[in-house]
Amino acid sequence: MIKALLKLLVILVIGILIYNYFLGTPQEKKGVEKIVKEFKDFGGSVADLLKSEKEKFDKGKYDDALSKIGNTLKDLKESLKGQGEAYSNDINDLLEKKEQLSDELEKMEKNAKDSGVDTSKVKEQLRSLLEETQRLLSEMESGK
């Protein structure tokens, strides 16, 4: 329902812009030209953002984050040896998620084209992994 309304709204706005451009007053035509120019500038900004994210992705931006999380979890696991296995399963689960995410990143890097790479899914998974790690650390600290 909302999707249909948004489509209708977009069609309506485009229709008004076309009408004003061809049949509007000189002032309305200037307004349409200004809107089109701003839209082009916005499109260029979005393209620049996608290019910079792709460059960061290619340089291993997310690899560093994953390796830091992995190192933290491994250190945590080592420090818990001999103190019981209460959190061992949680740490192993997080390490497994980290490995899956690393594999997915590796696949994305191999399949990356010159066009923009959608990293939103990877960012969300990284954020989720980090939140789970922080939650586990908080639980561990409160349990001590």
PDB file of C-alpha atoms in Angstrom:
ATOM      1  CA  MET A   1       0.000   0.000   0.000  1.00  0.00           C
ATOM      2  CA  ILE A   2       2.694   2.472   1.009  1.00  0.00           C
ATOM      3  CA  LYS A   3       4.842   1.357  -1.902  1.00  0.00           C
ATOM      4  CA  ALA A   4       2.013   2.101  -4.313  1.00  0.00           C
ATOM      5  CA  LEU A   5       1.459   5.528  -2.746  1.00  0.00           C
ATOM      6  CA  LEU A   6       5.149   6.355  -3.046  1.00  0.00           C
ATOM      7  CA  LYS A   7       5.157   5.332  -6.699  1.00  0.00           C
ATOM      8  CA  LEU A   8       2.090   7.476  -7.309  1.00  0.00           C
ATOM      9  CA  LEU A   9       3.730  10.404  -5.534  1.00  0.00           C
ATOM     10  CA  VAL A  10       6.898  10.079  -7.631  1.00  0.00           C
ATOM     11  CA  ILE A  11       4.867   9.916 -10.847  1.00  0.00           C
ATOM     12  CA  LEU A  12       2.863  12.957  -9.747  1.00  0.00           C
ATOM     13  CA  VAL A  13       5.994  14.984  -8.951  1.00  0.00           C
ATOM     14  CA  ILE A  14       7.621  14.039 -12.264  1.00  0.00           C
ATOM     15  CA  GLY A  15       4.399  14.951 -14.084  1.00  0.00           C
ATOM     16  CA  ILE A  16       4.268  18.364 -12.405  1.00  0.00           C
ATOM     17  CA  LEU A  17       7.920  19.005 -13.225  1.00  0.00           C
ATOM     18  CA  ILE A  18       7.410  18.090 -16.894  1.00  0.00           C
ATOM     19  CA  TYR A  19       4.261  20.204 -17.115  1.00  0.00           C
ATOM     20  CA  ASN A  20       5.970  23.219 -15.524  1.00  0.00           C
ATOM     21  CA  TYR A  21       9.034  22.833 -17.741  1.00  0.00           C
ATOM     22  CA  PHE A  22       7.097  22.840 -20.994  1.00  0.00           C
ATOM     23  CA  LEU A  23       3.914  24.762 -20.183  1.00  0.00           C
ATOM     24  CA  GLY A  24       4.764  26.743 -17.086  1.00  0.00           C
ATOM     25  CA  THR A  25       5.643  30.373 -16.599  1.00  0.00           C
ATOM     26  CA  PRO A  26       9.269  31.462 -16.955  1.00  0.00           C
ATOM     27  CA  GLN A  27       9.541  31.473 -13.153  1.00  0.00           C
ATOM     28  CA  GLU A  28       8.235  27.879 -12.957  1.00  0.00           C
ATOM     29  CA  LYS A  29      10.671  26.821 -15.676  1.00  0.00           C
ATOM     30  CA  LYS A  30      13.568  28.290 -13.687  1.00  0.00           C
ATOM     31  CA  GLY A  31      12.341  26.393 -10.619  1.00  0.00           C
ATOM     32  CA  VAL A  32      12.281  23.119 -12.553  1.00  0.00           C
ATOM     33  CA  GLU A  33      15.782  23.757 -13.917  1.00  0.00           C
ATOM     34  CA  LYS A  34      17.013  24.429 -10.385  1.00  0.00           C
ATOM     35  CA  ILE A  35      15.435  21.199  -9.116  1.00  0.00           C
ATOM     36  CA  VAL A  36      16.953  19.181 -11.974  1.00  0.00           C
ATOM     37  CA  LYS A  37      20.390  20.708 -11.331  1.00  0.00           C
ATOM     38  CA  GLU A  38      20.170  19.912  -7.603  1.00  0.00           C
ATOM     39  CA  PHE A  39      19.041  16.369  -8.398  1.00  0.00           C
ATOM     40  CA  LYS A  40      22.049  15.907 -10.710  1.00  0.00           C
ATOM     41  CA  ASP A  41      24.347  17.215  -7.963  1.00  0.00           C
ATOM     42  CA  PHE A  42      22.749  14.818  -5.491  1.00  0.00           C
ATOM     43  CA  GLY A  43      23.168  11.917  -7.925  1.00  0.00           C
ATOM     44  CA  GLY A  44      26.831  12.830  -8.343  1.00  0.00           C
ATOM     45  CA  SER A  45      27.289  12.908  -4.574  1.00  0.00           C
ATOM     46  CA  VAL A  46      25.723   9.473  -4.217  1.00  0.00           C
ATOM     47  CA  ALA A  47      27.968   8.130  -6.975  1.00  0.00           C
ATOM     48  CA  ASP A  48      31.028   9.596  -5.240  1.00  0.00           C
ATOM     49  CA  LEU A  49      29.959   7.998  -1.955  1.00  0.00           C
ATOM     50  CA  LEU A  50      29.574   4.594  -3.625  1.00  0.00           C
ATOM     51  CA  LYS A  51      32.983   4.915  -5.271  1.00  0.00           C
ATOM     52  CA  SER A  52      34.680   5.819  -1.984  1.00  0.00           C
ATOM     53  CA  GLU A  53      32.975   2.902  -0.194  1.00  0.00           C
ATOM     54  CA  LYS A  54      34.100   0.564  -2.967  1.00  0.00           C
ATOM     55  CA  GLU A  55      37.662   1.841  -2.624  1.00  0.00           C
ATOM     56  CA  LYS A  56      37.547   1.321   1.146  1.00  0.00           C
ATOM     57  CA  PHE A  57      36.153  -2.157   0.591  1.00  0.00           C
ATOM     58  CA  ASP A  58      38.914  -2.939  -1.901  1.00  0.00           C
ATOM     59  CA  LYS A  59      41.554  -1.711   0.555  1.00  0.00           C
ATOM     60  CA  GLY A  60      40.304  -4.128   3.201  1.00  0.00           C
ATOM     61  CA  LYS A  61      38.396  -1.774   5.481  1.00  0.00           C
ATOM     62  CA  TYR A  62      36.150  -4.567   6.698  1.00  0.00           C
ATOM     63  CA  ASP A  63      38.943  -7.137   6.863  1.00  0.00           C
ATOM     64  CA  ASP A  64      40.640  -5.079   9.583  1.00  0.00           C
ATOM     65  CA  ALA A  65      37.450  -4.882  11.640  1.00  0.00           C
ATOM     66  CA  LEU A  66      36.895  -8.609  11.347  1.00  0.00           C
ATOM     67  CA  SER A  67      40.457  -9.448  12.310  1.00  0.00           C
ATOM     68  CA  LYS A  68      40.240  -7.190  15.389  1.00  0.00           C
ATOM     69  CA  ILE A  69      37.006  -8.839  16.505  1.00  0.00           C
ATOM     70  CA  GLY A  70      38.512 -12.267  15.890  1.00  0.00           C
ATOM     71  CA  ASN A  71      41.646 -11.445  17.873  1.00  0.00           C
ATOM     72  CA  THR A  72      39.577 -10.124  20.771  1.00  0.00           C
ATOM     73  CA  LEU A  73      37.450 -13.263  20.856  1.00  0.00           C
ATOM     74  CA  LYS A  74      40.489 -15.543  20.678  1.00  0.00           C
ATOM     75  CA  ASP A  75      42.211 -13.626  23.498  1.00  0.00           C
ATOM     76  CA  LEU A  76      39.041 -13.825  25.544  1.00  0.00           C
ATOM     77  CA  LYS A  77      38.789 -17.541  24.964  1.00  0.00           C
ATOM     78  CA  GLU A  78      42.413 -18.031  26.030  1.00  0.00           C
ATOM     79  CA  SER A  79      41.912 -16.000  29.199  1.00  0.00           C
ATOM     80  CA  LEU A  80      38.920 -18.158  30.160  1.00  0.00           C
ATOM     81  CA  LYS A  81      40.803 -21.447  29.970  1.00  0.00           C
ATOM     82  CA  GLY A  82      40.814 -23.099  33.344  1.00  0.00           C
ATOM     83  CA  GLN A  83      38.110 -20.787  34.703  1.00  0.00           C
ATOM     84  CA  GLY A  84      35.203 -22.869  33.565  1.00  0.00           C
ATOM     85  CA  GLU A  85      33.428 -23.220  30.258  1.00  0.00           C
ATOM     86  CA  ALA A  86      30.398 -21.025  31.019  1.00  0.00           C
ATOM     87  CA  TYR A  87      31.000 -18.662  28.102  1.00  0.00           C
ATOM     88  CA  SER A  88      32.983 -20.987  25.864  1.00  0.00           C
ATOM     89  CA  ASN A  89      29.997 -21.885  23.665  1.00  0.00           C
ATOM     90  CA  ASP A  90      29.060 -18.222  23.211  1.00  0.00           C
ATOM     91  CA  ILE A  91      32.610 -17.334  22.203  1.00  0.00           C
ATOM     92  CA  ASN A  92      32.760 -20.282  19.803  1.00  0.00           C
ATOM     93  CA  ASP A  93      29.460 -19.166  18.227  1.00  0.00           C
ATOM     94  CA  LEU A  94      30.802 -15.636  17.738  1.00  0.00           C
ATOM     95  CA  LEU A  95      34.042 -16.984  16.262  1.00  0.00           C
ATOM     96  CA  GLU A  96      32.006 -19.105  13.847  1.00  0.00           C
ATOM     97  CA  LYS A  97      29.953 -16.066  12.785  1.00  0.00           C
ATOM     98  CA  LYS A  98      33.186 -14.135  12.300  1.00  0.00           C
ATOM     99  CA  GLU A  99      34.543 -16.878  10.024  1.00  0.00           C
ATOM    100  CA  GLN A 100      31.318 -16.952   7.984  1.00  0.00           C
ATOM    101  CA  LEU A 101      31.475 -13.189   7.583  1.00  0.00           C
ATOM    102  CA  SER A 102      35.130 -13.421   6.531  1.00  0.00           C
ATOM    103  CA  ASP A 103      34.217 -16.006   3.897  1.00  0.00           C
ATOM    104  CA  GLU A 104      31.408 -13.793   2.612  1.00  0.00           C
ATOM    105  CA  LEU A 105      33.748 -10.805   2.412  1.00  0.00           C
ATOM    106  CA  GLU A 106      36.277 -12.869   0.500  1.00  0.00           C
ATOM    107  CA  LYS A 107      33.601 -13.898  -2.004  1.00  0.00           C
ATOM    108  CA  MET A 108      32.472 -10.277  -2.393  1.00  0.00           C
ATOM    109  CA  GLU A 109      36.034  -9.159  -3.047  1.00  0.00           C
ATOM    110  CA  LYS A 110      36.440 -11.805  -5.752  1.00  0.00           C
ATOM    111  CA  ASN A 111      33.142 -10.872  -7.405  1.00  0.00           C
ATOM    112  CA  ALA A 112      33.535  -7.109  -7.102  1.00  0.00           C
ATOM    113  CA  LYS A 113      33.016  -5.280 -10.369  1.00  0.00           C
ATOM    114  CA  ASP A 114      33.978  -1.735 -11.293  1.00  0.00           C
ATOM    115  CA  SER A 115      30.446  -0.696 -10.444  1.00  0.00           C
ATOM    116  CA  GLY A 116      29.555   0.005  -6.806  1.00  0.00           C
ATOM    117  CA  VAL A 117      29.608  -2.859  -4.341  1.00  0.00           C
ATOM    118  CA  ASP A 118      26.671  -3.045  -1.943  1.00  0.00           C
ATOM    119  CA  THR A 119      28.290  -3.369   1.471  1.00  0.00           C
ATOM    120  CA  SER A 120      25.209  -2.607   3.542  1.00  0.00           C
ATOM    121  CA  LYS A 121      24.585  -6.273   4.343  1.00  0.00           C
ATOM    122  CA  VAL A 122      28.194  -6.777   5.434  1.00  0.00           C
ATOM    123  CA  LYS A 123      28.104  -3.604   7.529  1.00  0.00           C
ATOM    124  CA  GLU A 124      24.953  -4.789   9.286  1.00  0.00           C
ATOM    125  CA  GLN A 125      26.471  -8.206   9.969  1.00  0.00           C
ATOM    126  CA  LEU A 126      29.641  -6.577  11.313  1.00  0.00           C
ATOM    127  CA  ARG A 127      27.573  -4.319  13.551  1.00  0.00           C
ATOM    128  CA  SER A 128      25.613  -7.326  14.790  1.00  0.00           C
ATOM    129  CA  LEU A 129      28.777  -9.303  15.506  1.00  0.00           C
ATOM    130  CA  LEU A 130      30.269  -6.378  17.394  1.00  0.00           C
ATOM    131  CA  GLU A 131      27.084  -5.918  19.458  1.00  0.00           C
ATOM    132  CA  GLU A 132      27.013  -9.617  20.332  1.00  0.00           C
ATOM    133  CA  THR A 133      30.660  -9.470  21.384  1.00  0.00           C
ATOM    134  CA  GLN A 134      29.999  -6.408  23.539  1.00  0.00           C
ATOM    135  CA  ARG A 135      26.946  -8.084  25.090  1.00  0.00           C
ATOM    136  CA  LEU A 136      28.994 -11.162  25.947  1.00  0.00           C
ATOM    137  CA  LEU A 137      31.743  -9.065  27.497  1.00  0.00           C
ATOM    138  CA  SER A 138      29.175  -7.178  29.584  1.00  0.00           C
ATOM    139  CA  GLU A 139      27.647 -10.452  30.779  1.00  0.00           C
ATOM    140  CA  MET A 140      31.063 -11.765  31.683  1.00  0.00           C
ATOM    141  CA  GLU A 141      31.976  -8.621  33.607  1.00  0.00           C
ATOM    142  CA  SER A 142      28.710  -8.606  35.542  1.00  0.00           C
ATOM    143  CA  GLY A 143      29.111 -12.319  36.326  1.00  0.00           C
ATOM    144  CA  LYS A 144      32.550 -11.865  37.907  1.00  0.00           C
TER     145      LYS A 144
END
